[in-house]
Short mmCIF file of C-alpha atoms in Angstrom, two decimals:
data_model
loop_
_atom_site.label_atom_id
_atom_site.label_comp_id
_atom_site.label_asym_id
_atom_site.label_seq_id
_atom_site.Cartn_x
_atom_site.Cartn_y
_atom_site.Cartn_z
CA UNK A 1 0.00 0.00 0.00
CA UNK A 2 1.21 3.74 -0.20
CA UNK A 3 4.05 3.69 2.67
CA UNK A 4 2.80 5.60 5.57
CA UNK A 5 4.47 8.49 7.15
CA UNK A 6 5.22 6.11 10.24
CA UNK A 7 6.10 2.65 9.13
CA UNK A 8 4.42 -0.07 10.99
CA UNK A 9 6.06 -3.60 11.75
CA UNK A 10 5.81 -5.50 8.89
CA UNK A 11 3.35 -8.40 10.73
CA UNK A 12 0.78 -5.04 11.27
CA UNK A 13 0.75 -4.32 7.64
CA UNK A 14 -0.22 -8.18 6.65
CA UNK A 15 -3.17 -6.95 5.41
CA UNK A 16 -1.23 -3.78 3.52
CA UNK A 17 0.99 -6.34 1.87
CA UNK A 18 -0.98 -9.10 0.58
CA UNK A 19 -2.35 -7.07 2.22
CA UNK A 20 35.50 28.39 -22.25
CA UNK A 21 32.29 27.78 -24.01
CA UNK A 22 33.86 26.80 -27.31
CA UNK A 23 35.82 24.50 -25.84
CA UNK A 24 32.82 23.20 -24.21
CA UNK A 25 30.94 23.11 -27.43
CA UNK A 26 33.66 20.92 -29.34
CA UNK A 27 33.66 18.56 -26.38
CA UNK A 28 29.74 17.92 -27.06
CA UNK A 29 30.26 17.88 -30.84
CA UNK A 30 32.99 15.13 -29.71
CA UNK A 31 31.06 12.90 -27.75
CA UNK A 32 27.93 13.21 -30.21
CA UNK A 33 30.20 11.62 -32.74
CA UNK A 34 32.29 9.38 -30.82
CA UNK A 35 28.86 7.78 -29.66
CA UNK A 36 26.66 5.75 -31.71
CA UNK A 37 23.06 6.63 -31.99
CA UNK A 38 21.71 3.48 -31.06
CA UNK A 39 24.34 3.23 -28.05
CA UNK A 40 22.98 1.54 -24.83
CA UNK A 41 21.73 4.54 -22.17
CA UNK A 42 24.03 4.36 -18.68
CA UNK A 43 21.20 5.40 -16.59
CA UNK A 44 17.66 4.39 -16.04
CA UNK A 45 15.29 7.60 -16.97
CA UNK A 46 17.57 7.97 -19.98
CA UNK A 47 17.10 3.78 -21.18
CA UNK A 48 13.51 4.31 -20.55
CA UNK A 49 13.17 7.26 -22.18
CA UNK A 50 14.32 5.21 -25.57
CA UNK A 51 11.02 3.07 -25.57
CA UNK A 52 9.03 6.87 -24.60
CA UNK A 53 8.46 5.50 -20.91
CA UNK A 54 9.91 7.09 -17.83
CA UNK A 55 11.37 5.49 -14.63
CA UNK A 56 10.59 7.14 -11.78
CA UNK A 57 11.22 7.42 -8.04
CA UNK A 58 9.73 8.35 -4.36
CA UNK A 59 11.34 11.68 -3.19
CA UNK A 60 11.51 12.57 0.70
CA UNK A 61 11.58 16.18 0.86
CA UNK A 62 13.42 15.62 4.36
CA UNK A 63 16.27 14.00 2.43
CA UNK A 64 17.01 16.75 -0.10
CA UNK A 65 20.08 17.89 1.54
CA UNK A 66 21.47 14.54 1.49
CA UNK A 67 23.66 14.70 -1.52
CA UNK A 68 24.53 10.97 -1.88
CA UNK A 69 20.40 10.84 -2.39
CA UNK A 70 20.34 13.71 -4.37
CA UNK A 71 23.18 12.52 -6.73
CA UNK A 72 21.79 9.30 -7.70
CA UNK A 73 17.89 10.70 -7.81
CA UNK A 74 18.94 13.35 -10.48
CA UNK A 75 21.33 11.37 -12.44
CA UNK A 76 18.70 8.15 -12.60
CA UNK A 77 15.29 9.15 -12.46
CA UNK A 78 13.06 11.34 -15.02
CA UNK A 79 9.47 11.16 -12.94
CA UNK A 80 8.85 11.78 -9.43
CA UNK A 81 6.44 11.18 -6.43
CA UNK A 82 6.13 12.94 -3.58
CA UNK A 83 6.41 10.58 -0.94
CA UNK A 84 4.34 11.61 1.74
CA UNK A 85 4.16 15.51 1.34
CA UNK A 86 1.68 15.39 -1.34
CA UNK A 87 -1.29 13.68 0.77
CA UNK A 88 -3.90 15.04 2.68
CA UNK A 89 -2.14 15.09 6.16
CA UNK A 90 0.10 16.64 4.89
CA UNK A 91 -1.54 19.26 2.70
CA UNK A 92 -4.70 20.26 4.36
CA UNK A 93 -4.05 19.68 8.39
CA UNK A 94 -6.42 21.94 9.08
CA UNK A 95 -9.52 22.18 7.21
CA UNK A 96 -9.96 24.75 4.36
CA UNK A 97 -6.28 25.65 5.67
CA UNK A 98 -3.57 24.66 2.96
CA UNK A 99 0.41 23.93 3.48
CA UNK A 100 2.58 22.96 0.23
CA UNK A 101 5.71 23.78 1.61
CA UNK A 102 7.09 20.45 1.66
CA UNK A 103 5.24 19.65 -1.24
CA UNK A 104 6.43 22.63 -3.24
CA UNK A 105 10.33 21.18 -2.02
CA UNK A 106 9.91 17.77 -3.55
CA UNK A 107 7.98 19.59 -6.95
CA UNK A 108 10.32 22.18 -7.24
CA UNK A 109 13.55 20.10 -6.79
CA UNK A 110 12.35 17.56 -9.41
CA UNK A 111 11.08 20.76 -12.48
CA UNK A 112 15.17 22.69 -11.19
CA UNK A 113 16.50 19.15 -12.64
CA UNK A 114 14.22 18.95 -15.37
CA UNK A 115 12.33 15.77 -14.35
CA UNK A 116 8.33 15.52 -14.51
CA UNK A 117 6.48 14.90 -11.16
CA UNK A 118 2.95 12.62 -9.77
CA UNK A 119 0.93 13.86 -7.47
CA UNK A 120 -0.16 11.41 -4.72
CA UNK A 121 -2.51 11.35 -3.49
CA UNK A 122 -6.20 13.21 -3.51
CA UNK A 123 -8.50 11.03 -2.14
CA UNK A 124 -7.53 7.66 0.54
CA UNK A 125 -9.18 6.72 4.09
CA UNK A 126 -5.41 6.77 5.46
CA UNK A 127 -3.32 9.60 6.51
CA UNK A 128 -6.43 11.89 7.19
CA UNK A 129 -5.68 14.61 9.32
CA UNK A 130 -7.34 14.54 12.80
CA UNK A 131 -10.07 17.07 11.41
CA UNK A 132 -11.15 14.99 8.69
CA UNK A 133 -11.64 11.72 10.19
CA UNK A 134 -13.57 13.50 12.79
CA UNK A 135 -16.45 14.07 9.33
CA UNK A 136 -19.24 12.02 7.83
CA UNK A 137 -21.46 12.04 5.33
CA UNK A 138 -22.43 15.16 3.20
CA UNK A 139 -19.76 16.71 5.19
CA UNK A 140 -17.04 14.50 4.92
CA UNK A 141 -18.39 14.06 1.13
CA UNK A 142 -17.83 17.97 0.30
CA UNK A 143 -14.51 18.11 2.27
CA UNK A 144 -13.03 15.54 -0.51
CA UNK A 145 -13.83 17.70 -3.26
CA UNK A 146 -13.05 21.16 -1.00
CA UNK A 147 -9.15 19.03 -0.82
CA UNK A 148 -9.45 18.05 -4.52
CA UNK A 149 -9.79 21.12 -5.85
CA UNK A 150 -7.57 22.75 -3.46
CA UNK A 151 -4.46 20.38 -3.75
CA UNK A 152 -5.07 20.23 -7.75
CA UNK A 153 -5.82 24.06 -7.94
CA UNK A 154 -2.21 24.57 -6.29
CA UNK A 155 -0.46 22.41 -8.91
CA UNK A 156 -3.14 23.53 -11.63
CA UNK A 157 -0.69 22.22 -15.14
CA UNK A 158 2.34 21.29 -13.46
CA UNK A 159 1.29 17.20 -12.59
CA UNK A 160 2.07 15.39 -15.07
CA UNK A 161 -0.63 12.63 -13.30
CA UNK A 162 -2.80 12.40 -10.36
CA UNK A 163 -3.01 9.35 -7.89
CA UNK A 164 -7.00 10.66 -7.36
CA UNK A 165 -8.44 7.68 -5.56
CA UNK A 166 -6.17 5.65 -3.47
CA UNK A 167 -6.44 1.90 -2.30
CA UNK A 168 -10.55 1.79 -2.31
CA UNK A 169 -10.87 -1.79 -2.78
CA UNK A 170 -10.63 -4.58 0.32
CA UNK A 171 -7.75 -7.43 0.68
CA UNK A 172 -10.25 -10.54 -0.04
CA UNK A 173 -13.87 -10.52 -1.79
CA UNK A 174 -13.52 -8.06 -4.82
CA UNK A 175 -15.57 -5.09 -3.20
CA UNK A 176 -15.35 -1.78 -1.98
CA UNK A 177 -13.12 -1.07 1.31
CA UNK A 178 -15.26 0.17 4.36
CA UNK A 179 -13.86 3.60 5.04
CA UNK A 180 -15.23 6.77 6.07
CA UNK A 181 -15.62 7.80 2.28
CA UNK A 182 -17.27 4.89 1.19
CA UNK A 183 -19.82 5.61 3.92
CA UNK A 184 -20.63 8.60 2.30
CA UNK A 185 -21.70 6.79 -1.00
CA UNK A 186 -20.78 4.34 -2.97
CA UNK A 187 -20.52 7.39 -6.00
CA UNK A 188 -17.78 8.90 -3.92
CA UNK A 189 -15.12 7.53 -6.01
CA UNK A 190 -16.85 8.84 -9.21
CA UNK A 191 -17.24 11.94 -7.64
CA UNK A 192 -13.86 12.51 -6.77
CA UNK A 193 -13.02 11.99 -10.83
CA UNK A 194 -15.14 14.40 -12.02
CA UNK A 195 -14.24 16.54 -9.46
CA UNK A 196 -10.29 16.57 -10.60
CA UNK A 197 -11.42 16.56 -14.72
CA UNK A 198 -13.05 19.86 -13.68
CA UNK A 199 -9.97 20.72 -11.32
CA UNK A 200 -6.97 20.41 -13.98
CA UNK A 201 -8.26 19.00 -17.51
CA UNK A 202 -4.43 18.86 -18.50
CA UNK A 203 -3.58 16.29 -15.83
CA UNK A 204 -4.15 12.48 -16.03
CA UNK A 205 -6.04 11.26 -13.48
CA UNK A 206 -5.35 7.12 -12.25
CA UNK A 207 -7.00 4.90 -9.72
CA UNK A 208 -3.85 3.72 -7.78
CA UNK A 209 -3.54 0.17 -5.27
CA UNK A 210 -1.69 -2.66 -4.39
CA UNK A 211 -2.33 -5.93 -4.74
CA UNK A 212 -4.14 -5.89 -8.07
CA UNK A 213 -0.51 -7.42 -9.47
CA UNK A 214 -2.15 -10.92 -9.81
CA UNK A 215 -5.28 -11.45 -12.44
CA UNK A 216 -6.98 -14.06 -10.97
CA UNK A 217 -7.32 -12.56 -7.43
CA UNK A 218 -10.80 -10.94 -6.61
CA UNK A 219 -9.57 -7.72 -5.70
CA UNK A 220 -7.76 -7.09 -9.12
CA UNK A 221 -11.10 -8.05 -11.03
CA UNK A 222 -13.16 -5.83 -8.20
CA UNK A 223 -11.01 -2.73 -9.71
CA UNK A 224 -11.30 -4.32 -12.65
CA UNK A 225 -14.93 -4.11 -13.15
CA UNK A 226 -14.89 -0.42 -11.86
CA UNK A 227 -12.61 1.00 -14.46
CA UNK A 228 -14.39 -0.91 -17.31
CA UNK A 229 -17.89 0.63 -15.71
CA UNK A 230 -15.94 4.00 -15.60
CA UNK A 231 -15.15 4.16 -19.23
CA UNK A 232 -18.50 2.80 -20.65
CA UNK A 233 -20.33 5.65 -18.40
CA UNK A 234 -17.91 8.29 -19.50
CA UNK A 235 -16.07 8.44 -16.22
CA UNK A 236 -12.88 10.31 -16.62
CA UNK A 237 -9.91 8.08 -15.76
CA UNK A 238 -7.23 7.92 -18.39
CA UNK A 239 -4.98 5.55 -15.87
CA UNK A 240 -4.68 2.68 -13.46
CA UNK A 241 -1.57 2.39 -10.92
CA UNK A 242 -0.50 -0.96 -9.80
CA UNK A 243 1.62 -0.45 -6.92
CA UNK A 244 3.08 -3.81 -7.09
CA UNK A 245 5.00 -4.35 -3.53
CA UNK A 246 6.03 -7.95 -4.07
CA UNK A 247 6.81 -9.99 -1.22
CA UNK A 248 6.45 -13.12 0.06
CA UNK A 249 2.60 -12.79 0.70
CA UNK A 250 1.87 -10.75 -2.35
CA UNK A 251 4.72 -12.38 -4.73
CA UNK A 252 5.01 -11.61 -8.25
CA UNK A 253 3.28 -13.88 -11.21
CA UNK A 254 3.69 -14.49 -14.59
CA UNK A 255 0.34 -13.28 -15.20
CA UNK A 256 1.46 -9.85 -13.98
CA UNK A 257 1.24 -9.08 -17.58
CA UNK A 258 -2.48 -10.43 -18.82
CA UNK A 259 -2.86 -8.19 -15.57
CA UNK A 260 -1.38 -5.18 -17.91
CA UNK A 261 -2.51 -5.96 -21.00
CA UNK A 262 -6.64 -6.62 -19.43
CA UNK A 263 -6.57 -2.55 -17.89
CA UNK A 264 -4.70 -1.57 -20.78
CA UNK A 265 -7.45 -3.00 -22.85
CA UNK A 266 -9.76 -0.74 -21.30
CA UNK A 267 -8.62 2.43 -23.11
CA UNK A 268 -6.43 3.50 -20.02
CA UNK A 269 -2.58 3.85 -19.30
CA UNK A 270 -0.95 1.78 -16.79
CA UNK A 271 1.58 2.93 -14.41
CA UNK A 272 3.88 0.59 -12.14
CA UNK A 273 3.44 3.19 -9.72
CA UNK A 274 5.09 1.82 -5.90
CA UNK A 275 7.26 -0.88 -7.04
CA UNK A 276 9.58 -2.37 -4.77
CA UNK A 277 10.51 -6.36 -4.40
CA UNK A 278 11.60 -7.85 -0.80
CA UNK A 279 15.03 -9.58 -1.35
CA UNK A 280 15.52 -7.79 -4.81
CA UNK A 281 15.40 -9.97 -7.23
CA UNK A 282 17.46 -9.49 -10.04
CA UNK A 283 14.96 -11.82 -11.87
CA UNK A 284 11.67 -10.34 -10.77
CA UNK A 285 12.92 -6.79 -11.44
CA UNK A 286 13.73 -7.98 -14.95
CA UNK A 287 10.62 -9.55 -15.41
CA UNK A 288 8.79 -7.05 -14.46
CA UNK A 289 10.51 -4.23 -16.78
CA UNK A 290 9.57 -6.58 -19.29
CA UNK A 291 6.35 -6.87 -18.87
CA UNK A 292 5.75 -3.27 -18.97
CA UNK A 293 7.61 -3.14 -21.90
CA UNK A 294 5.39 -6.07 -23.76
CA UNK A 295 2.85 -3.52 -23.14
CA UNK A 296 2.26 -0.42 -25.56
CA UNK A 297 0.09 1.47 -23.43
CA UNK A 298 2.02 0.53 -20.06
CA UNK A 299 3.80 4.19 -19.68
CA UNK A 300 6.23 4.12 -16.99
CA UNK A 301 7.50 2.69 -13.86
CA UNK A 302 8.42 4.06 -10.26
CA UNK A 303 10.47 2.80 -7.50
CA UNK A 304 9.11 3.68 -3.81
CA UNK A 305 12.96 5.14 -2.73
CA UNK A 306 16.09 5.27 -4.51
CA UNK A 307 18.50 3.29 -1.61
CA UNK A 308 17.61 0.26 0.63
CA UNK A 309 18.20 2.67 3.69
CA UNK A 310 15.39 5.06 1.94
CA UNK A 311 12.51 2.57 1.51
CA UNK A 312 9.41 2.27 3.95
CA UNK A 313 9.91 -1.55 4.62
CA UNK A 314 13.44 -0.99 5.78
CA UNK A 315 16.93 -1.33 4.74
CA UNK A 316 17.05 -5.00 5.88
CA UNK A 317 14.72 -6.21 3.60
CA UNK A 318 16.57 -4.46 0.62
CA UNK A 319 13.69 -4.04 -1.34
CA UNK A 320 15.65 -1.56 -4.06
CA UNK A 321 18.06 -0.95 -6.80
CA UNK A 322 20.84 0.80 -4.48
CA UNK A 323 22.30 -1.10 -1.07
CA UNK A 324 22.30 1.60 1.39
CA UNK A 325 25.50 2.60 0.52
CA UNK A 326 24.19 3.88 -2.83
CA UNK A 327 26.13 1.01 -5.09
CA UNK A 328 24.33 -0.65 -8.26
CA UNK A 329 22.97 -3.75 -6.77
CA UNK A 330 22.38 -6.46 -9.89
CA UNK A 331 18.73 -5.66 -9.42
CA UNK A 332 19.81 -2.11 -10.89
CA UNK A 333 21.98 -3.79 -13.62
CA UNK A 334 19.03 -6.51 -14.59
CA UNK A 335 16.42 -3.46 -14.99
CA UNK A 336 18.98 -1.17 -16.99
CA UNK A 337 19.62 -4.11 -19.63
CA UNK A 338 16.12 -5.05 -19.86
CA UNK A 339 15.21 -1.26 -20.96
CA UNK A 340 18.33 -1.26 -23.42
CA UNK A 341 17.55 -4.86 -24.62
CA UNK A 342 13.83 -4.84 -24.33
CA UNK A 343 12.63 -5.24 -28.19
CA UNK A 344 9.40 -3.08 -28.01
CA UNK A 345 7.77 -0.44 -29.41
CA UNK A 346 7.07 2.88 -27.97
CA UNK A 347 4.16 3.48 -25.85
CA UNK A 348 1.18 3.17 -28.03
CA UNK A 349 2.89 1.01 -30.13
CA UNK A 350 4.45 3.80 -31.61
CA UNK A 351 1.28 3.82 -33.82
CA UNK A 352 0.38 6.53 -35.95
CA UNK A 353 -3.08 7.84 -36.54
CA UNK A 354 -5.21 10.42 -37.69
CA UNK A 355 -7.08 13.18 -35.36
CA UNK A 356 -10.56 13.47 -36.71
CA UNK A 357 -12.91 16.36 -35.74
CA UNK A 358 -16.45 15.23 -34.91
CA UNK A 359 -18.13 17.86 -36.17
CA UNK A 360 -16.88 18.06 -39.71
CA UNK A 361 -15.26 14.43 -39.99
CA UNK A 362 -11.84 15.90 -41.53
CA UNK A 363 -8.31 15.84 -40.01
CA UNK A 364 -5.54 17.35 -38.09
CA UNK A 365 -3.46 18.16 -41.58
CA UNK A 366 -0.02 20.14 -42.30
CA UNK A 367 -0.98 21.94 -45.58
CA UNK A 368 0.75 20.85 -48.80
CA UNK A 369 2.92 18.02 -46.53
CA UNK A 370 5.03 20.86 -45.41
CA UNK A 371 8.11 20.59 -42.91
CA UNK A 372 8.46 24.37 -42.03
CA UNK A 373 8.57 25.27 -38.32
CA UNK A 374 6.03 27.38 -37.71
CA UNK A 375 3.54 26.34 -40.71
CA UNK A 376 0.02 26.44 -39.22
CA UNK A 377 -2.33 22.88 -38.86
CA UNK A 378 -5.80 22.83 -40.26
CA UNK A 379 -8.82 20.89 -41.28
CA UNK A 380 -8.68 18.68 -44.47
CA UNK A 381 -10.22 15.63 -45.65
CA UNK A 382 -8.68 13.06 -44.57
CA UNK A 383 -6.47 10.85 -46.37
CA UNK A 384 -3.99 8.98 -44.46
CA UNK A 385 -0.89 10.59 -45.97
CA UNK A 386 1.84 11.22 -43.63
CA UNK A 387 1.33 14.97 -43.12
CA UNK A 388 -1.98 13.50 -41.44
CA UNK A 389 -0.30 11.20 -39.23
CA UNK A 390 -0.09 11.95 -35.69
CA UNK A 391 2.21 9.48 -32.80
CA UNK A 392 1.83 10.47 -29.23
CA UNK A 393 4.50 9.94 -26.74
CA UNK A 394 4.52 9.59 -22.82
CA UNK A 395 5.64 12.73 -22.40
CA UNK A 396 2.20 14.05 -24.40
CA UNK A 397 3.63 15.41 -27.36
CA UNK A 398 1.67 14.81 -30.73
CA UNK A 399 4.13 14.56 -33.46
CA UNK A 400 4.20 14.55 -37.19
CA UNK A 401 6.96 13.19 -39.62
CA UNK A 402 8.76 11.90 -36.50
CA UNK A 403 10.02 14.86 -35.67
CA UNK A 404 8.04 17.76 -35.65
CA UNK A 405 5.12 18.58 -32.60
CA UNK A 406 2.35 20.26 -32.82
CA UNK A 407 2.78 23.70 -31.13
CA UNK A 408 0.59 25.60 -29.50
CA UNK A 409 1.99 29.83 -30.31
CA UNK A 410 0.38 30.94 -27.58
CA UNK A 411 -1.82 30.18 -24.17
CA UNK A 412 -4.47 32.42 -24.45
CA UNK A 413 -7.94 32.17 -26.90
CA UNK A 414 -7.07 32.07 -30.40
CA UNK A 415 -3.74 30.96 -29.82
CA UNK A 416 -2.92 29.43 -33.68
CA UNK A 417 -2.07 25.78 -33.87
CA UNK A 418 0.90 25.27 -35.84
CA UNK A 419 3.91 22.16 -36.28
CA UNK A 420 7.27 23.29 -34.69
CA UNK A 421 10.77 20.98 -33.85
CA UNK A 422 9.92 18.94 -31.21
CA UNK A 423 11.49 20.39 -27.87
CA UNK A 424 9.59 19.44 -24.70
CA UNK A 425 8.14 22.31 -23.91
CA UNK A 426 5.10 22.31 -22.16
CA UNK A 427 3.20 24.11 -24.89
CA UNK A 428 4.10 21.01 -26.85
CA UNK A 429 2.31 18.47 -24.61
CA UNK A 430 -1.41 17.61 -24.98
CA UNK A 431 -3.90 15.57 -23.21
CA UNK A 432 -5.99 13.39 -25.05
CA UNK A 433 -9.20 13.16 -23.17
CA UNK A 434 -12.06 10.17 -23.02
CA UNK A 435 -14.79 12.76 -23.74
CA UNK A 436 -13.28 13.52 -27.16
CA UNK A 437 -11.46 17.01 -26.11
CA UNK A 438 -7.34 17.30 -26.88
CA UNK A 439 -6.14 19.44 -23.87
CA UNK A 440 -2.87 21.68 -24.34
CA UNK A 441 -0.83 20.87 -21.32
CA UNK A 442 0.56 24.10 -20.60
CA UNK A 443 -3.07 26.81 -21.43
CA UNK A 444 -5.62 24.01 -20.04
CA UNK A 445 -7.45 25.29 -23.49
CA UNK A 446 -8.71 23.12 -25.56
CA UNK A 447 -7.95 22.42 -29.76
CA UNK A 448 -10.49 24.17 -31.44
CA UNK A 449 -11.62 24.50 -34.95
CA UNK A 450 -11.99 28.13 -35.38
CA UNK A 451 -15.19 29.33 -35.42
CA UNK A 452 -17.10 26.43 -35.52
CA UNK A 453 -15.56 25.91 -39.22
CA UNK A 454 -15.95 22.15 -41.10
CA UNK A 455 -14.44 23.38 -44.41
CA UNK A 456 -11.53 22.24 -45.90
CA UNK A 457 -8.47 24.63 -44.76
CA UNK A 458 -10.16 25.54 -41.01
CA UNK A 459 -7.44 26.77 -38.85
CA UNK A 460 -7.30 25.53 -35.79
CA UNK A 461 -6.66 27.10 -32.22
CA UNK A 462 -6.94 27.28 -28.88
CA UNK A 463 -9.85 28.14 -26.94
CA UNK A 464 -11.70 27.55 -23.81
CA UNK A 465 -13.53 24.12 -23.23
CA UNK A 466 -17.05 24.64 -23.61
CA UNK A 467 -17.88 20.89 -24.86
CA UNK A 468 -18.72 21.91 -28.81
CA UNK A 469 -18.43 19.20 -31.27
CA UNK A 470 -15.97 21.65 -33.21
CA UNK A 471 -13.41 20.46 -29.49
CA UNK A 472 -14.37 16.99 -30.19
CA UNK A 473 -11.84 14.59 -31.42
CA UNK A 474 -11.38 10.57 -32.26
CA UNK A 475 -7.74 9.58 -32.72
CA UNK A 476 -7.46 6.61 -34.15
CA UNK A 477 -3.80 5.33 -32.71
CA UNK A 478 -3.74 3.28 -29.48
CA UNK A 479 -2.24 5.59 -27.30
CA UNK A 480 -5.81 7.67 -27.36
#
């Protein structure tokens, strides 16, 4: 389960774990051509990053001014999680009374070293602050979404994804977990959903827990059946976390990846989002890597903790991919040649595929298959040519010809649409929404076809979400 801010004895948590510039500038030109282009990466984040996944870690704001941490966090690692600073202890301890600071550490440590960030977590019946599990009912129901939107409004387009709903299902029986919020309606999950769509539109937004690792266990079919009701009804979930803690209770199976491939079937991303294996296995840790990498639309993995020392279940158990000492364990080695060596295709099987409006049926199109930075996108009939053929990555980005994004010139209404050299910048990242809307990471406006237009050669913009068919969209590769 999500480590605690107090760790427990491990027999307590049965239940948790089953239960000169120039000179400078020739020695880059040096190294680029000394190094092949298909040359193995030396760290994780960087071998991930080949297959468009990330590999992530836990950060303890309390052990940012440890620089034996620090120095293997930023040279490994391209995603973070706040480890405990981001949940609702932590950020609301006294109602309608907010505190990031320690939150705002671990965030703005991981953007200063260019690394993405997950929020965790919005909504759980552990780690409530005194005030909260003092509430019930309508009142306990309205200070979830009062948190919700206060927590997302704070990191309003900076999340990359939100944790919204944590570890709502029980150990045994495939139903709901009795906790304060489920006692206020068995909608509250739903609820909490909408409530973060409405909250931050650019962020994804995942249903995370442990022990749903194993398909044929109740409890992995119980949130299972949820996130397939979620998507027929419209729901908005775009992800599903497995935290995957293996140990000796809750070991790792080979069906770990039918377990993948079912939620990924669903029309949502899956993120190994706690992982962590008692003993470290070289062989599980492999395995597992694998896995996600058999999987086009499983997007990344995190480790809870970056040493043995670090991790909730104790250095004893040595759980990670550094001894406590901060050496490469063969865990570390197994993981980094299964990202170098995995044979796989990028997350949505690097498919390509068209973006259709609903209103006038034509296509996101670069006019006259141009390559010119800057050239702006419009409607055109489509025709599954290549200047029609859109690939989205992990990081969001929507790109054409390989190589080229499309670019939002602006944040505000009418901002133009347009295809620029791929560069990571947040005005190059897009959400692609279950209700049909494509989501500019960085405005929280949506693409637009201007003015309503279904003609041939309609420009295309940005412009607030108001839920017109002209912001409706069906792309057509698997990563939508």
């Amino acid at each position: 389960m999500s480590p605690p801010t107090v760790r427990r004895p491990l027999g307590a948590r049965r239940r948790a774990l089953v239960t000169g510039a120039l000179g400078a500038l020739g020695l880059i030109t040096a190294l680029a051509t000394a190094i092949p282009a298909d040359a193995a990466a030396g760290t994780l984040g960087a071998a991930a990053a080949q297959s468009g996944r990330y590999f992530g870690t836990a950060i303890a704001s309390g052990k940012l001014g440890d620089s034996a941490y620090t120095t293997i966090a930023n040279r490994e690692f391209d995603m973070v999680t706040a480890e405990n600073e981001m949940k609702i202890d932590a950020t609301e301890p006294n109602r309608g009374q907010f505190n990031f600071t320690s939150g705002d550490r671990v965030y703005n440590w991981a953007v200063q070293n260019g690394k993405r960030v997950r929020g965790h977590t919005l909504a759980w019946h552990s780690q409530q602050p005194g005030w909260m599990q003092s509430l019930s009912g309508s009142s306990l129901r309205q200070a979830m979404i009062d948190h919700i939107n206060g927590v997302m409004g704070h990191y309003k387009g900076k999340i990359y994804a939100w944790d919204v709903v944590n570890e709502a299902y029980a150990d045994s029986g495939g139903g709901r977990r009795d906790s304060n919020l489920q006692r206020t309606g068995n909608d509250w999950i739903e609820v909490a959903f909408r409530t973060a769509r409405a909250a931050d539109p650019a962020a994804k937004l995942c249903y995370n827990d442990y022990n749903i690792d194993n398909w044929t266990w109740a409890k992995t079919q119980g949130v299972y059946n949820m996130v397939r009701d979620f998507k027929s009804r419209g729901v908005p979930i775009d992800c599903v976390g497995l935290q995957s803690h293996f140990n000796s209770n809750s070991p790792y199976n080979s069906n770990y990846r039918t377990t993948i491939q079912s939620f990924a079937a669903l029309g949502v991303d899956v993120q190994i989002t706690e992982l962590d294996i008692q003993g470290g296995s070289a062989t599980t840790y492999a395995n597992v890597v694998n896995d996600c990498l058999a999987v086009p639309r499983c997007t990344g993995i995190t480790v809870w903790g970056v040493r043995d020392s670090d991790s909730w279940l104790g250095a004893n158990t040595t759980p990670l991919l550094f001894d406590s000492s901060g050496n490469k364990k063969a865990a570390y080695t197994a993981v980094l040649n299964a990202l170098n060596g995995g044979s796989t295709t990028p997350p949505g099987g690097g498919d390509a595929g068209q973006i259709r409006n609903t209103a006038s049926g034509r296509c996101v199109d670069v006019p006259n298959s141009s390559t010119t930075d800057g050239t702006a996108a419009q409607l055109w009939d489509c025709n599954g040519q290549s200047n029609q053929q859109w690939t989205q990555t992990s990081a969001g980005e929507l790109k054409v010809y390989g190589n080229k994004c499309l670019d939002a010139g602006g944040t505000g209404n009418g901002a133009r649409i347009q295809i620029y050299s791929c560069w990571g910048g947040d005005n190059q990242k897009w959400r692609v929404n279950s209700d049909g809307t494509i989501v500019g990471v960085q405005s929280g406006l949506c693409l637009d076809a201007v003015g309503g237009g279904t003609g041939n050669g309609t420009g295309l913009q940005l412009y607030s979400c108001w839920g017109g068919s002209n912001q409706k969209w069906t792309y057509n590769a698997s990563t939508a």
